[in-house]
Every structure is written in C-alpha cells, then in structure tokens.
Tab-separated table of C-alpha atoms in Angstrom:
chain	number	residue	atom	x	y	z
A	1352	UNK	CA	-0.035	-0.042	-0.057
A	1353	UNK	CA	1.385	3.496	-0.980
A	1354	UNK	CA	2.433	5.580	2.150
A	1355	UNK	CA	3.123	9.051	3.192
A	1356	UNK	CA	5.539	9.364	6.031
A	1357	UNK	CA	4.213	11.355	8.928
A	1358	UNK	CA	6.798	14.252	7.990
A	1359	UNK	CA	5.233	14.243	4.314
A	1360	UNK	CA	4.185	17.661	2.898
A	1361	UNK	CA	1.802	17.878	0.123
A	1362	UNK	CA	1.623	21.195	-1.740
A	1363	UNK	CA	-1.000	22.049	-4.327
A	1364	UNK	CA	-0.880	25.679	-5.896
A	1365	UNK	CA	-3.428	26.811	-8.362
A	1366	UNK	CA	-2.118	29.998	-10.316
A	1367	UNK	CA	-5.013	31.886	-11.817
A	1368	UNK	CA	-4.970	33.441	-15.377
A	1369	UNK	CA	-3.806	37.069	-15.735
A	1370	UNK	CA	-7.220	38.848	-14.953
A	1371	UNK	CA	-7.845	42.226	-13.158
A	1372	UNK	CA	-6.889	41.866	-9.380
A	1373	UNK	CA	-10.829	42.078	-8.481
A	1374	UNK	CA	-11.173	38.548	-10.315
A	1375	UNK	CA	-7.804	36.723	-9.801
A	1376	UNK	CA	-7.695	34.052	-7.148
A	1377	UNK	CA	-4.625	31.957	-6.742
A	1378	UNK	CA	-4.653	29.076	-4.120
A	1379	UNK	CA	-2.058	27.397	-2.292
A	1380	UNK	CA	-2.977	24.494	-0.116
A	1381	UNK	CA	-0.476	22.722	2.041
A	1382	UNK	CA	-1.350	19.421	3.639
A	1383	UNK	CA	0.421	17.689	6.422
A	1384	UNK	CA	-0.526	14.710	8.561
A	1385	UNK	CA	-1.492	17.104	11.125
A	1386	UNK	CA	-3.121	20.183	9.330
A	1387	UNK	CA	-4.225	21.577	6.025
A	1388	UNK	CA	-3.697	25.142	5.394
A	1389	UNK	CA	-5.253	27.228	2.502
A	1390	UNK	CA	-4.065	30.653	1.375
A	1391	UNK	CA	-6.011	32.352	-1.330
A	1392	UNK	CA	-4.326	35.525	-2.897
A	1393	UNK	CA	-4.779	38.013	-5.599
A	1394	UNK	CA	-1.232	39.026	-6.975
A	1395	UNK	CA	0.389	38.372	-3.492
A	1396	UNK	CA	-2.308	40.262	-1.681
A	1397	UNK	CA	-3.605	37.625	0.859
A	1398	UNK	CA	-7.401	37.451	0.973
A	1399	UNK	CA	-7.776	34.436	2.997
A	1400	UNK	CA	-5.650	32.279	5.167
A	1401	UNK	CA	-7.408	29.195	7.085
A	1402	UNK	CA	-5.963	26.091	8.698
A	1403	UNK	CA	-7.843	22.870	9.566
A	1404	UNK	CA	-6.936	19.772	11.291
A	1405	UNK	CA	-6.134	16.875	8.543
A	1406	UNK	CA	-8.614	14.125	9.343
A	1407	UNK	CA	-7.063	10.576	9.211
A	1408	UNK	CA	-9.476	9.549	6.382
A	1409	UNK	CA	-8.319	12.362	4.249
A	1410	UNK	CA	-4.745	11.559	4.962
A	1411	UNK	CA	-5.174	7.914	3.846
A	1412	UNK	CA	-7.138	8.858	0.955
A	1413	UNK	CA	-4.333	11.121	-0.243
A	1414	UNK	CA	-1.677	8.178	0.343
A	1415	UNK	CA	-3.757	5.704	-1.274
A	1416	UNK	CA	-4.524	7.545	-4.463
A	1417	UNK	CA	-0.956	8.922	-4.534
A	1418	UNK	CA	-0.103	6.403	-7.383
A	1419	UNK	CA	-2.694	8.182	-9.878
A	1420	UNK	CA	-0.441	11.127	-10.153
A	1421	UNK	CA	2.986	9.751	-9.376
A	1422	UNK	CA	5.244	9.508	-12.535
A	1423	UNK	CA	2.950	11.510	-14.800
A	1424	UNK	CA	4.402	13.733	-17.502
A	1425	UNK	CA	3.459	17.236	-18.263
A	1426	UNK	CA	2.702	18.222	-21.798
A	1427	UNK	CA	4.362	21.681	-22.923
A	1428	UNK	CA	1.992	23.474	-25.208
A	1429	UNK	CA	3.332	23.908	-28.663
A	1430	UNK	CA	2.069	27.457	-28.798
A	1431	UNK	CA	3.095	28.462	-25.308
A	1432	UNK	CA	0.239	29.113	-22.761
A	1433	UNK	CA	-0.036	32.801	-22.371
A	1434	UNK	CA	-3.309	33.689	-20.385
A	1435	UNK	CA	-3.912	30.205	-19.178
A	1436	UNK	CA	-3.754	28.642	-15.703
A	1437	UNK	CA	-1.227	26.521	-13.908
A	1438	UNK	CA	-0.788	24.281	-11.033
A	1439	UNK	CA	2.158	23.027	-9.060
A	1440	UNK	CA	1.886	19.916	-7.260
A	1441	UNK	CA	4.736	18.784	-4.825
A	1442	UNK	CA	4.826	15.637	-2.541
A	1443	UNK	CA	7.845	15.348	-0.345
A	1444	UNK	CA	8.034	12.191	1.830
A	1445	UNK	CA	10.726	10.114	3.352
A	1446	UNK	CA	13.196	12.809	2.410
A	1447	UNK	CA	12.361	12.712	-1.354
A	1448	UNK	CA	10.360	14.608	-3.710
A	1449	UNK	CA	8.118	11.789	-5.185
A	1450	UNK	CA	5.794	14.114	-7.234
A	1451	UNK	CA	7.015	17.351	-8.981
A	1452	UNK	CA	4.282	18.370	-11.634
A	1453	UNK	CA	4.009	22.056	-13.026
A	1454	UNK	CA	1.451	21.692	-15.742
A	1455	UNK	CA	-0.201	24.706	-17.741
A	1456	UNK	CA	-3.597	24.572	-19.009
A	1457	UNK	CA	-4.554	26.228	-22.159
A	1458	UNK	CA	-5.748	24.882	-25.620
A	1459	UNK	CA	-6.640	21.630	-24.018
A	1460	UNK	CA	-3.075	20.853	-22.811
A	1461	UNK	CA	-2.911	18.650	-20.003
A	1462	UNK	CA	-6.746	18.420	-19.416
A	1463	UNK	CA	-6.294	14.668	-18.221
A	1464	UNK	CA	-3.666	15.570	-15.702
A	1465	UNK	CA	-5.571	18.548	-14.352
A	1466	UNK	CA	-8.640	15.915	-13.881
A	1467	UNK	CA	-6.471	13.528	-12.208
A	1468	UNK	CA	-4.977	16.050	-9.704
A	1469	UNK	CA	-8.307	17.594	-9.206
A	1470	UNK	CA	-9.816	14.206	-8.138
A	1471	UNK	CA	-6.828	13.433	-5.931
A	1472	UNK	CA	-6.707	16.537	-4.012
A	1473	UNK	CA	-10.282	17.099	-3.611
A	1474	UNK	CA	-10.708	15.610	-0.262
A	1475	UNK	CA	-8.138	18.060	1.355
A	1476	UNK	CA	-9.835	21.008	-0.651
A	1477	UNK	CA	-13.257	19.857	0.759
A	1478	UNK	CA	-11.899	20.800	4.266
A	1479	UNK	CA	-12.344	24.451	3.259
A	1480	UNK	CA	-15.455	26.673	2.167
A	1481	UNK	CA	-15.144	27.418	-1.736
A	1482	UNK	CA	-12.892	29.984	-2.846
A	1483	UNK	CA	-15.866	32.127	-3.729
A	1484	UNK	CA	-16.778	32.280	-0.275
A	1485	UNK	CA	-13.396	32.688	1.328
A	1486	UNK	CA	-12.520	35.276	-1.112
A	1487	UNK	CA	-15.301	36.677	-3.194
A	1488	UNK	CA	-14.674	38.616	-6.328
A	1489	UNK	CA	-14.250	42.308	-6.092
A	1490	UNK	CA	-12.569	42.059	-2.599
C-alpha cells in the first residue's frame, strides 16, 4: 500500500490566469499529517488564510490515491500558454520529492492531468469553504 511518512508535505498551488485583481484568485493548499492550510491571494495580496486539522480519512485517501499522479508527465503546449492557468503539485515524503508537477492549461493541454490532480486533492480542498466564499470577487 502506498504511504506518506508522518513528516510528508503535500503542496497544491493553483495559479490563476492574468485577469484584473478583483477577479484573480490563486490558491495554495499545504497538507501535512496534522494540518491543512489554504491561502487565497490576488497577485500576492492575501485574501484568506485558513487552517484545519487533517482528518485521518483524508490523509489515508491522499496516500492511497497517490499512485494516480506519481510519474505523470506534463505536456508542453506547442504555442506556449499565455493567459492560461497553471498548477504546481509537490509531494515530499521520506526525504524525497516523489511528485513534482507544474502543468499549464490552455488549448486543451494537460486536461487529463488536471482532472487526475483535481480528483486526488479534492478531499483536502473539501476541508475548506469554496474560494468564492473565502475570497469573493471584488474584494
């Protein structure tokens, strides 16, 4: 069974497209065995910063589903990705980085990977209210 050491750190960061600050929302979620922290920002201005305990079921689910994203490759869009979004996904466990993904999403590139990552990280994201509630547009 896949495992995450007790000192493992999972980082999921969504980088929004280049839009006016009132609409821009980037999210960084950091999950450890003990806590999950979500920070929502707009071009570096923190709009929300919340921390929750990481339930055992969420931690186990992340560990068990880790193979769905391990070893995945990132498609580099032929035309570049100006104006698209990006995620960074890092998993450090046992003194090693076992996942290091930085896909960009535009023109359909990396859509399958985006869906896999979203499904994998969804239980941890669900610990928090939606971004639209944490940091409503226009604030």
